[in-house]
Tab-separated table of C-alpha atoms in Angstrom:
chain	number	residue	atom	x	y	z
A	1	UNK	CA	-82.307	189.486	204.539
A	2	UNK	CA	-82.638	185.823	205.371
A	3	UNK	CA	-82.219	183.779	208.567
A	4	UNK	CA	-80.680	180.343	208.301
A	5	UNK	CA	-81.810	177.849	210.916
A	6	UNK	CA	-80.364	174.369	211.496
A	7	UNK	CA	-83.298	171.951	211.341
A	8	UNK	CA	-81.607	169.209	213.370
A	9	UNK	CA	-83.978	168.198	216.150
A	10	UNK	CA	-81.807	165.476	217.785
A	11	UNK	CA	-79.743	166.634	220.703
A	12	UNK	CA	-78.459	165.639	224.096
A	13	UNK	CA	-81.258	164.887	226.538
A	14	UNK	CA	-80.278	166.552	229.806
A	15	UNK	CA	-81.474	164.377	232.696
A	16	UNK	CA	-81.501	165.744	236.230
A	17	UNK	CA	-78.483	164.542	238.158
A	18	UNK	CA	-80.507	163.959	241.400
A	19	UNK	CA	-77.515	164.859	243.544
A	20	UNK	CA	-79.580	167.048	245.830
A	21	UNK	CA	-82.002	164.175	246.303
A	22	UNK	CA	-79.079	161.974	247.264
A	23	UNK	CA	-77.894	164.592	249.791
A	24	UNK	CA	-81.332	164.800	251.395
A	25	UNK	CA	-81.559	161.003	251.670
A	26	UNK	CA	-78.062	160.935	253.149
A	27	UNK	CA	-79.263	163.216	255.973
A	28	UNK	CA	-81.850	160.611	256.931
A	29	UNK	CA	-79.263	157.785	256.460
A	30	UNK	CA	-77.081	159.487	259.133
A	31	UNK	CA	-79.794	160.616	261.527
A	32	UNK	CA	-81.560	157.224	261.783
A	33	UNK	CA	-78.458	155.334	263.052
A	34	UNK	CA	-77.780	158.140	265.564
A	35	UNK	CA	-81.291	157.717	267.007
A	36	UNK	CA	-80.801	153.953	267.100
A	37	UNK	CA	-77.475	154.432	268.920
A	38	UNK	CA	-79.162	156.680	271.514
A	39	UNK	CA	-81.971	154.160	271.898
A	40	UNK	CA	-79.536	151.309	272.618
A	41	UNK	CA	-77.689	153.439	275.223
A	42	UNK	CA	-80.900	154.404	277.000
A	43	UNK	CA	-82.169	150.764	276.952
A	44	UNK	CA	-78.992	149.173	278.339
A	45	UNK	CA	-77.436	151.884	280.538
A	46	UNK	CA	-80.347	154.248	281.108
A	47	UNK	CA	-78.470	157.209	279.630
A	48	UNK	CA	-77.230	158.464	276.290
A	49	UNK	CA	-74.176	156.498	275.165
A	50	UNK	CA	-70.730	158.051	275.359
A	51	UNK	CA	-69.187	159.287	272.155
A	52	UNK	CA	-72.573	159.911	270.572
A	53	UNK	CA	-71.466	163.187	269.018
A	54	UNK	CA	-68.216	161.611	267.727
A	55	UNK	CA	-70.070	158.627	266.235
A	56	UNK	CA	-72.691	160.799	264.567
A	57	UNK	CA	-70.150	163.341	263.380
A	58	UNK	CA	-67.842	160.631	262.038
A	59	UNK	CA	-70.639	158.945	260.077
A	60	UNK	CA	-71.787	162.359	258.733
A	61	UNK	CA	-68.264	163.256	257.617
A	62	UNK	CA	-67.786	159.891	255.859
A	63	UNK	CA	-71.173	160.210	254.127
A	64	UNK	CA	-70.392	163.802	253.132
A	65	UNK	CA	-67.027	162.824	251.610
A	66	UNK	CA	-68.661	159.987	249.650
A	67	UNK	CA	-71.374	162.345	248.397
A	68	UNK	CA	-68.871	165.012	247.286
A	69	UNK	CA	-66.899	162.371	245.378
A	70	UNK	CA	-70.081	161.157	243.625
A	71	UNK	CA	-71.162	164.735	242.923
A	72	UNK	CA	-67.796	165.540	241.340
A	73	UNK	CA	-66.917	162.295	239.520
A	74	UNK	CA	-70.231	160.511	238.924
A	75	UNK	CA	-72.711	163.359	238.452
A	76	UNK	CA	-75.490	161.261	236.889
A	77	UNK	CA	-75.201	158.227	239.144
A	78	UNK	CA	-78.194	156.533	240.759
A	79	UNK	CA	-79.158	158.649	243.790
A	80	UNK	CA	-80.344	155.759	246.021
A	81	UNK	CA	-77.333	153.453	246.193
A	82	UNK	CA	-75.132	155.638	248.390
A	83	UNK	CA	-77.801	156.580	251.021
A	84	UNK	CA	-78.989	152.980	251.394
A	85	UNK	CA	-75.443	151.651	251.823
A	86	UNK	CA	-74.720	154.429	254.364
A	87	UNK	CA	-77.867	153.600	256.321
A	88	UNK	CA	-77.155	149.889	256.429
A	89	UNK	CA	-73.505	150.492	257.413
A	90	UNK	CA	-74.530	152.943	260.176
A	91	UNK	CA	-77.130	150.556	261.613
A	92	UNK	CA	-74.601	147.715	261.421
A	93	UNK	CA	-72.211	149.710	263.633
A	94	UNK	CA	-75.045	150.245	266.115
A	95	UNK	CA	-75.898	146.531	266.176
A	96	UNK	CA	-72.248	145.640	266.744
A	97	UNK	CA	-71.942	148.188	269.568
A	98	UNK	CA	-75.109	146.818	271.127
A	99	UNK	CA	-73.520	143.329	271.199
A	100	UNK	CA	-70.286	144.786	272.594
A	101	UNK	CA	-72.264	145.746	275.714
A	102	UNK	CA	-73.228	142.133	276.380
A	103	UNK	CA	-71.590	140.767	279.572
A	104	UNK	CA	-71.967	137.237	278.223
A	105	UNK	CA	-69.882	138.028	275.100
A	106	UNK	CA	-67.345	139.952	277.194
A	107	UNK	CA	-66.860	136.983	279.566
A	108	UNK	CA	-66.742	134.543	276.627
A	109	UNK	CA	-63.963	136.583	274.972
A	110	UNK	CA	-61.993	136.797	278.229
A	111	UNK	CA	-62.233	133.022	278.734
A	112	UNK	CA	-61.270	132.288	275.088
A	113	UNK	CA	-58.632	134.948	274.423
A	114	UNK	CA	-57.755	136.366	277.827
A	115	UNK	CA	-59.117	139.824	277.001
A	116	UNK	CA	-62.092	141.594	275.433
A	117	UNK	CA	-61.920	144.407	272.887
A	118	UNK	CA	-64.917	146.180	271.425
A	119	UNK	CA	-65.676	145.495	267.759
A	120	UNK	CA	-67.631	148.724	267.058
A	121	UNK	CA	-64.597	151.058	266.944
A	122	UNK	CA	-62.818	148.661	264.586
A	123	UNK	CA	-65.932	148.581	262.407
A	124	UNK	CA	-65.942	152.392	262.191
A	125	UNK	CA	-62.292	152.301	261.156
A	126	UNK	CA	-63.047	149.678	258.500
A	127	UNK	CA	-65.961	151.883	257.300
A	128	UNK	CA	-63.581	154.833	256.892
A	129	UNK	CA	-61.141	152.691	254.878
A	130	UNK	CA	-64.060	151.343	252.812
A	131	UNK	CA	-65.265	154.855	251.986
A	132	UNK	CA	-61.707	155.682	250.859
A	133	UNK	CA	-61.803	152.563	248.623
A	134	UNK	CA	-65.234	153.622	247.334
A	135	UNK	CA	-63.800	157.052	246.418
A	136	UNK	CA	-60.776	155.377	244.843
A	137	UNK	CA	-63.031	153.268	242.602
A	138	UNK	CA	-64.836	156.391	241.324
A	139	UNK	CA	-61.569	158.330	240.862
A	140	UNK	CA	-59.637	155.589	239.055
A	141	UNK	CA	-62.415	153.802	237.194
A	142	UNK	CA	-63.461	156.509	234.708
A	143	UNK	CA	-65.193	154.017	232.409
A	144	UNK	CA	-66.266	150.536	233.501
A	145	UNK	CA	-65.723	149.258	229.945
A	146	UNK	CA	-61.952	149.359	230.489
A	147	UNK	CA	-62.338	146.331	232.798
A	148	UNK	CA	-63.335	144.286	229.759
A	149	UNK	CA	-59.636	144.294	228.741
A	150	UNK	CA	-58.807	142.271	231.844
A	151	UNK	CA	-61.244	139.363	231.257
A	152	UNK	CA	-58.786	136.495	231.462
A	153	UNK	CA	-56.505	138.280	233.929
A	154	UNK	CA	-59.592	138.498	236.172
A	155	UNK	CA	-60.096	134.753	235.854
A	156	UNK	CA	-56.504	134.126	237.003
A	157	UNK	CA	-56.790	136.673	239.820
A	158	UNK	CA	-60.017	135.120	241.099
A	159	UNK	CA	-58.430	131.652	241.111
A	160	UNK	CA	-55.480	133.031	243.079
A	161	UNK	CA	-57.825	134.682	245.587
A	162	UNK	CA	-59.727	131.412	246.040
A	163	UNK	CA	-56.580	129.317	246.462
A	164	UNK	CA	-54.858	131.617	248.978
A	165	UNK	CA	-56.767	130.348	252.058
A	166	UNK	CA	-55.472	126.784	251.520
A	167	UNK	CA	-51.806	127.857	251.049
A	168	UNK	CA	-49.837	126.470	254.021
A	169	UNK	CA	-48.560	129.212	256.329
A	170	UNK	CA	-50.867	131.830	254.800
A	171	UNK	CA	-54.373	130.448	255.252
A	172	UNK	CA	-56.097	130.096	258.603
A	173	UNK	CA	-58.644	127.532	259.713
A	174	UNK	CA	-61.356	129.381	261.637
A	175	UNK	CA	-64.002	127.136	263.217
A	176	UNK	CA	-63.664	124.520	260.475
A	177	UNK	CA	-63.747	126.845	257.442
A	178	UNK	CA	-60.544	127.773	255.577
A	179	UNK	CA	-61.638	131.085	254.187
A	180	UNK	CA	-59.161	133.470	255.846
A	181	UNK	CA	-55.570	134.472	255.268
A	182	UNK	CA	-53.341	136.248	257.763
A	183	UNK	CA	-51.170	139.092	256.454
A	184	UNK	CA	-49.142	141.353	258.758
A	185	UNK	CA	-51.347	140.599	261.767
A	186	UNK	CA	-54.538	141.289	259.793
A	187	UNK	CA	-56.999	138.666	258.700
A	188	UNK	CA	-58.513	139.001	255.247
A	189	UNK	CA	-61.258	136.965	253.573
A	190	UNK	CA	-60.230	136.838	249.858
A	191	UNK	CA	-63.530	135.324	248.761
A	192	UNK	CA	-65.307	138.632	249.443
A	193	UNK	CA	-63.140	140.337	246.817
A	194	UNK	CA	-63.143	137.361	244.464
A	195	UNK	CA	-66.887	137.752	243.846
A	196	UNK	CA	-66.220	141.148	242.168
A	197	UNK	CA	-63.184	140.003	240.214
A	198	UNK	CA	-64.868	136.870	238.897
A	199	UNK	CA	-67.863	138.943	237.785
A	200	UNK	CA	-65.531	140.811	235.442
A	201	UNK	CA	-64.454	137.488	233.887
A	202	UNK	CA	-67.989	136.187	233.521
A	203	UNK	CA	-69.177	139.441	231.930
A	204	UNK	CA	-66.264	139.619	229.482
A	205	UNK	CA	-66.458	135.931	228.543
A	206	UNK	CA	-70.223	135.758	228.106
A	207	UNK	CA	-70.267	138.946	226.037
A	208	UNK	CA	-68.044	137.222	223.445
A	209	UNK	CA	-69.553	133.722	223.644
A	210	UNK	CA	-73.242	134.416	224.207
A	211	UNK	CA	-74.265	133.887	220.545
A	212	UNK	CA	-72.652	130.447	220.418
A	213	UNK	CA	-74.207	129.530	223.789
A	214	UNK	CA	-77.643	130.794	222.804
A	215	UNK	CA	-77.992	129.635	219.197
A	216	UNK	CA	-76.007	126.416	218.855
A	217	UNK	CA	-78.214	123.969	220.767
A	218	UNK	CA	-80.387	120.902	220.388
A	219	UNK	CA	-83.993	120.572	221.511
A	220	UNK	CA	-84.665	117.763	224.020
A	221	UNK	CA	-87.916	117.369	226.047
A	222	UNK	CA	-88.853	120.984	225.497
A	223	UNK	CA	-85.443	122.315	226.507
A	224	UNK	CA	-82.713	123.730	224.316
A	225	UNK	CA	-79.611	121.860	225.461
A	226	UNK	CA	-76.220	123.285	224.576
A	227	UNK	CA	-73.634	121.402	222.561
A	228	UNK	CA	-71.124	119.361	224.474
A	229	UNK	CA	-68.233	121.730	223.766
A	230	UNK	CA	-70.306	124.708	224.922
A	231	UNK	CA	-70.867	123.019	228.311
A	232	UNK	CA	-67.179	123.512	229.066
A	233	UNK	CA	-67.532	126.865	230.939
A	234	UNK	CA	-70.399	125.751	233.185
A	235	UNK	CA	-68.612	122.456	233.937
A	236	UNK	CA	-65.433	124.348	234.810
A	237	UNK	CA	-67.258	126.704	237.177
A	238	UNK	CA	-69.156	123.795	238.698
A	239	UNK	CA	-65.893	121.919	239.357
A	240	UNK	CA	-64.308	125.020	240.796
A	241	UNK	CA	-67.254	125.563	243.159
A	242	UNK	CA	-66.988	121.969	244.337
A	243	UNK	CA	-63.237	122.341	244.932
A	244	UNK	CA	-63.846	125.450	247.052
A	245	UNK	CA	-66.479	123.523	248.980
A	246	UNK	CA	-64.269	120.492	249.544
A	247	UNK	CA	-60.920	122.080	250.302
A	248	UNK	CA	-62.083	125.231	252.109
A	249	UNK	CA	-65.369	123.960	253.607
A	250	UNK	CA	-66.914	127.171	252.319
A	251	UNK	CA	-70.473	126.410	251.320
A	252	UNK	CA	-71.424	130.081	250.888
A	253	UNK	CA	-68.695	131.026	248.419
A	254	UNK	CA	-69.303	127.962	246.252
A	255	UNK	CA	-73.047	128.695	246.081
A	256	UNK	CA	-72.330	132.339	245.355
A	257	UNK	CA	-69.947	131.731	242.425
A	258	UNK	CA	-71.997	129.044	240.718
A	259	UNK	CA	-75.273	130.876	241.224
A	260	UNK	CA	-73.843	134.129	239.874
A	261	UNK	CA	-72.547	132.403	236.756
A	262	UNK	CA	-75.898	130.704	236.061
A	263	UNK	CA	-77.736	134.027	236.473
A	264	UNK	CA	-75.387	135.817	234.102
A	265	UNK	CA	-75.539	132.925	231.637
A	266	UNK	CA	-79.350	133.057	231.600
A	267	UNK	CA	-79.355	136.836	231.100
A	268	UNK	CA	-76.795	136.583	228.280
A	269	UNK	CA	-78.502	133.768	226.374
A	270	UNK	CA	-82.179	133.971	227.511
A	271	UNK	CA	-82.220	130.179	227.536
A	272	UNK	CA	-84.210	128.582	230.387
A	273	UNK	CA	-82.299	125.335	229.851
A	274	UNK	CA	-79.273	126.912	231.546
A	275	UNK	CA	-81.298	127.495	234.743
A	276	UNK	CA	-82.484	123.849	234.743
A	277	UNK	CA	-78.973	122.547	234.088
A	278	UNK	CA	-77.542	124.830	236.795
A	279	UNK	CA	-80.129	123.724	239.389
A	280	UNK	CA	-79.547	120.042	238.605
A	281	UNK	CA	-75.770	120.430	238.933
A	282	UNK	CA	-76.155	122.460	242.155
A	283	UNK	CA	-78.365	119.813	243.771
A	284	UNK	CA	-76.069	117.000	242.629
A	285	UNK	CA	-72.924	118.716	243.869
A	286	UNK	CA	-74.439	119.821	247.173
A	287	UNK	CA	-75.854	116.325	247.764
A	288	UNK	CA	-72.501	114.559	247.198
A	289	UNK	CA	-70.458	117.047	249.227
A	290	UNK	CA	-73.105	117.315	251.966
A	291	UNK	CA	-73.011	113.531	252.465
A	292	UNK	CA	-69.222	113.234	252.495
A	293	UNK	CA	-67.591	116.456	253.804
A	294	UNK	CA	-67.772	116.383	257.609
A	295	UNK	CA	-67.991	120.183	258.084
A	296	UNK	CA	-70.805	120.544	255.559
A	297	UNK	CA	-72.526	117.447	256.942
A	298	UNK	CA	-72.679	119.008	260.399
A	299	UNK	CA	-74.337	122.099	259.011
A	300	UNK	CA	-76.846	120.046	257.018
A	301	UNK	CA	-77.760	118.123	260.193
A	302	UNK	CA	-78.108	121.427	262.094
A	303	UNK	CA	-80.452	122.631	259.360
A	304	UNK	CA	-82.592	119.468	259.292
A	305	UNK	CA	-83.246	119.369	263.057
A	306	UNK	CA	-81.152	121.760	265.194
A	307	UNK	CA	-82.915	120.805	268.469
A	308	UNK	CA	-82.193	117.065	268.053
A	309	UNK	CA	-78.457	117.740	268.343
A	310	UNK	CA	-78.710	120.973	270.366
A	311	UNK	CA	-76.562	119.835	273.284
A	312	UNK	CA	-74.045	117.907	271.187
A	313	UNK	CA	-73.043	120.253	268.384
A	314	UNK	CA	-72.062	123.938	268.403
A	315	UNK	CA	-73.580	124.421	264.962
A	316	UNK	CA	-76.929	122.997	266.145
A	317	UNK	CA	-76.879	125.205	269.241
A	318	UNK	CA	-76.181	128.337	267.156
A	319	UNK	CA	-78.946	127.580	264.663
A	320	UNK	CA	-81.355	126.693	267.461
A	321	UNK	CA	-80.564	129.912	269.388
A	322	UNK	CA	-80.993	131.896	266.179
A	323	UNK	CA	-84.426	130.402	265.458
A	324	UNK	CA	-85.492	131.134	269.038
A	325	UNK	CA	-84.294	134.747	268.650
A	326	UNK	CA	-86.545	135.250	265.636
A	327	UNK	CA	-89.428	133.618	267.473
A	328	UNK	CA	-88.929	135.801	270.570
A	329	UNK	CA	-88.990	138.940	268.490
A	330	UNK	CA	-92.562	138.514	267.288
A	331	UNK	CA	-93.923	141.217	265.011
A	332	UNK	CA	-92.467	144.336	266.601
A	333	UNK	CA	-89.500	142.938	268.542
A	334	UNK	CA	-88.304	143.420	272.085
A	335	UNK	CA	-86.706	146.768	271.391
A	336	UNK	CA	-83.090	147.904	270.856
A	337	UNK	CA	-80.808	146.348	273.491
A	338	UNK	CA	-83.551	144.252	275.084
A	339	UNK	CA	-82.947	140.889	273.381
A	340	UNK	CA	-80.788	137.853	274.204
A	341	UNK	CA	-79.311	137.091	270.791
A	342	UNK	CA	-75.868	137.272	272.463
A	343	UNK	CA	-76.567	133.705	273.676
A	344	UNK	CA	-75.543	132.598	270.181
A	345	UNK	CA	-71.928	133.254	271.222
A	346	UNK	CA	-68.877	134.308	269.310
A	347	UNK	CA	-70.696	134.550	265.963
A	348	UNK	CA	-73.403	136.850	267.240
A	349	UNK	CA	-71.852	139.965	265.635
A	350	UNK	CA	-70.847	138.334	262.381
A	351	UNK	CA	-72.647	135.328	260.899
A	352	UNK	CA	-75.726	135.720	263.110
A	353	UNK	CA	-76.073	139.467	263.459
A	354	UNK	CA	-79.331	139.286	261.539
A	355	UNK	CA	-80.748	137.293	264.457
A	356	UNK	CA	-80.351	140.402	266.626
A	357	UNK	CA	-82.474	142.316	264.112
A	358	UNK	CA	-85.119	139.589	264.266
A	359	UNK	CA	-85.283	139.562	268.046
A	360	UNK	CA	-84.987	143.271	268.881
A	361	UNK	CA	-86.820	144.773	265.873
A	362	UNK	CA	-89.147	141.879	265.141
A	363	UNK	CA	-90.683	140.858	261.821
A	364	UNK	CA	-91.213	144.539	260.965
A	365	UNK	CA	-87.495	145.248	261.367
A	366	UNK	CA	-86.501	142.157	259.374
A	367	UNK	CA	-88.795	143.205	256.494
A	368	UNK	CA	-87.410	146.774	256.627
A	369	UNK	CA	-83.831	145.529	256.323
A	370	UNK	CA	-84.749	143.084	253.553
A	371	UNK	CA	-86.527	145.956	251.771
A	372	UNK	CA	-83.348	148.068	251.927
A	373	UNK	CA	-81.320	145.191	250.484
A	374	UNK	CA	-83.983	144.640	247.888
A	375	UNK	CA	-83.751	148.282	246.843
A	376	UNK	CA	-79.988	147.946	246.265
A	377	UNK	CA	-80.634	144.841	244.118
A	378	UNK	CA	-83.463	146.582	242.241
A	379	UNK	CA	-81.283	149.635	241.527
A	380	UNK	CA	-78.549	147.311	240.291
A	381	UNK	CA	-80.926	145.536	237.920
A	382	UNK	CA	-82.310	148.879	236.786
A	383	UNK	CA	-78.729	149.997	236.068
A	384	UNK	CA	-78.140	146.834	234.037
A	385	UNK	CA	-81.311	147.515	231.999
A	386	UNK	CA	-80.225	151.096	231.331
A	387	UNK	CA	-76.611	150.303	230.451
A	388	UNK	CA	-75.827	150.946	226.793
A	389	UNK	CA	-73.075	148.371	226.388
A	390	UNK	CA	-73.431	144.568	226.752
A	391	UNK	CA	-70.429	144.313	229.078
A	392	UNK	CA	-71.945	146.888	231.465
A	393	UNK	CA	-75.310	145.109	231.397
A	394	UNK	CA	-73.768	141.739	232.286
A	395	UNK	CA	-71.368	143.195	234.853
A	396	UNK	CA	-74.175	145.053	236.671
A	397	UNK	CA	-76.472	142.069	236.649
A	398	UNK	CA	-73.627	139.858	237.913
A	399	UNK	CA	-72.833	142.141	240.838
A	400	UNK	CA	-76.544	142.524	241.687
A	401	UNK	CA	-77.014	138.757	241.452
A	402	UNK	CA	-74.040	138.123	243.734
A	403	UNK	CA	-75.382	140.617	246.271
A	404	UNK	CA	-78.868	139.036	246.105
A	405	UNK	CA	-77.484	135.520	246.519
A	406	UNK	CA	-75.413	136.563	249.527
A	407	UNK	CA	-78.474	138.110	251.207
A	408	UNK	CA	-80.493	134.980	250.477
A	409	UNK	CA	-77.971	132.470	251.801
A	410	UNK	CA	-77.185	134.456	254.939
A	411	UNK	CA	-80.807	135.317	255.849
A	412	UNK	CA	-81.973	131.845	254.884
A	413	UNK	CA	-79.213	130.225	256.911
A	414	UNK	CA	-79.887	132.083	260.205
A	415	UNK	CA	-83.661	131.593	259.827
A	416	UNK	CA	-83.307	127.844	259.187
A	417	UNK	CA	-84.545	128.001	255.576
A	418	UNK	CA	-81.295	126.557	254.136
A	419	UNK	CA	-78.070	125.164	255.707
A	420	UNK	CA	-75.799	127.706	257.356
A	421	UNK	CA	-73.181	128.958	254.913
A	422	UNK	CA	-70.837	130.984	257.111
A	423	UNK	CA	-71.097	134.141	254.963
A	424	UNK	CA	-71.697	137.546	256.502
A	425	UNK	CA	-74.594	139.972	256.056
A	426	UNK	CA	-73.364	142.862	253.854
A	427	UNK	CA	-72.777	146.107	255.773
A	428	UNK	CA	-74.191	144.680	259.029
A	429	UNK	CA	-71.693	142.039	260.115
A	430	UNK	CA	-68.442	142.797	261.878
A	431	UNK	CA	-65.408	142.433	259.647
A	432	UNK	CA	-63.204	144.519	257.385
A	433	UNK	CA	-63.187	142.301	254.281
A	434	UNK	CA	-66.963	142.300	253.917
A	435	UNK	CA	-67.431	146.009	254.375
A	436	UNK	CA	-64.510	146.854	252.021
A	437	UNK	CA	-65.714	144.524	249.267
A	438	UNK	CA	-69.319	145.650	249.453
A	439	UNK	CA	-68.431	149.341	249.351
A	440	UNK	CA	-66.276	148.594	246.273
A	441	UNK	CA	-69.278	146.820	244.756
A	442	UNK	CA	-71.500	149.849	245.401
A	443	UNK	CA	-68.819	152.099	243.856
A	444	UNK	CA	-68.743	150.030	240.641
A	445	UNK	CA	-72.555	150.021	240.397
A	446	UNK	CA	-72.543	153.800	240.829
A	447	UNK	CA	-69.963	154.132	238.060
A	448	UNK	CA	-72.026	151.954	235.673
A	449	UNK	CA	-75.218	153.850	236.538
A	450	UNK	CA	-73.442	157.150	235.914
A	451	UNK	CA	-72.406	155.994	232.456
A	452	UNK	CA	-75.907	154.636	231.774
A	453	UNK	CA	-77.748	157.830	232.833
A	454	UNK	CA	-75.268	160.301	231.373
A	455	UNK	CA	-76.815	162.218	228.452
A	456	UNK	CA	-75.805	160.984	225.046
A	457	UNK	CA	-73.426	163.324	223.231
A	458	UNK	CA	-74.971	165.566	220.604
A	459	UNK	CA	-74.752	164.039	217.138
A	460	UNK	CA	-72.102	165.347	214.783
A	461	UNK	CA	-73.374	167.822	212.210
A	462	UNK	CA	-74.510	166.079	209.065
A	463	UNK	CA	-73.847	167.440	205.592
A	464	UNK	CA	-77.438	166.611	204.684
A	465	UNK	CA	-78.799	168.773	207.508
A	466	UNK	CA	-76.668	171.679	206.387
A	467	UNK	CA	-78.214	171.434	202.959
A	468	UNK	CA	-81.728	171.578	204.478
A	469	UNK	CA	-82.295	175.200	205.414
A	470	UNK	CA	-85.280	177.314	206.297
A	471	UNK	CA	-85.125	180.660	204.559
A	472	UNK	CA	-87.436	183.258	205.968
A	473	UNK	CA	-88.177	186.471	204.080
A	474	UNK	CA	-87.000	189.589	205.843
């Protein structure tokens, strides 16, 4: 009698799914904002805030639904992305509710609009819609590689999204920036969604053209310069960024798009010359527009010396108040609900919400929030490194790069490091467009990470292996 054994040693490597780890982290991501909410209520009103059970329960239900969707449809996804996004979103709602309690902001809204309505309940509603969008991304996007088919459609869609705010009758000029459209009584910021759509185009285009961009070049002063005809894409994106800046007065979006393209170009070609060219073109474009466009010029002046024009310009007053908020916070901050960042005015819960973190949680709180954002970026880069297909690698690095650039320009703007851009801090700032777009971004990263970490299928049986048998004597 003999026993025949297949000698094939290659098989699927079963990695742990880490879903229970994600669930445990989600518990902390829900409990921490509830404690912060209670802390704000005790600091301002001397008692626990009303609706504490409803707020905590609502956040727990939303987090639970998101976890179940990931557990069912993205079993091998990265276990950190969902808990970190939930924690940031929950703390953002607490910060917005804290600013809702400010009598200064309430009186300002009554003088400006005739009434005051709290932003925190709306933010919770937007969060619920965003979680539904997050689930929709995971349900409908079974394989991120299908997006590669829509490379040039994505380019057209992103252009349409960028042009919409300047369409007469549809776009709205809000405090000098034309970045909003009004549809059915709701205001939408198309640029938040355009950053995801244009990342699809960049990833699909660079995947096809990267060899020509990397290999066909000439050496000049130690740099490999691309051929003239290969400069076309970067010149087109540069021109588009300048047009956004000129016609929409949107410094943040123009920086985001051009910076994301340069990052993806460098990753695709591994040519340092693209970084140098991108920086030169960024400085040249920003210099020309900053000296000529009035809205951008005001922000540049506010960045150079906000206290010189403090009493003359609203932008200077906002930047000056923001810098004083960070200075007042010190290392440990004044405590939840004990700061005066509401002096910044109408933008306190959107563009400048990070100033509240700086004043009430101090340098320690600022570093903790930046660490959380850094973890999302690190997990995105790790996902790009683990992705098995070039489109997934470029797409993940593009989304991570866009997220990192947005954090940099917002945090740098409110701290006085760079000119104010008018963008919003992801998950913290009040506004539906931002929270929807960023939850969709997290959903796509989770889908790519699931594909990257999913065990490879077992190899098909080989005729050669069948011929190799171990025969043992009975």
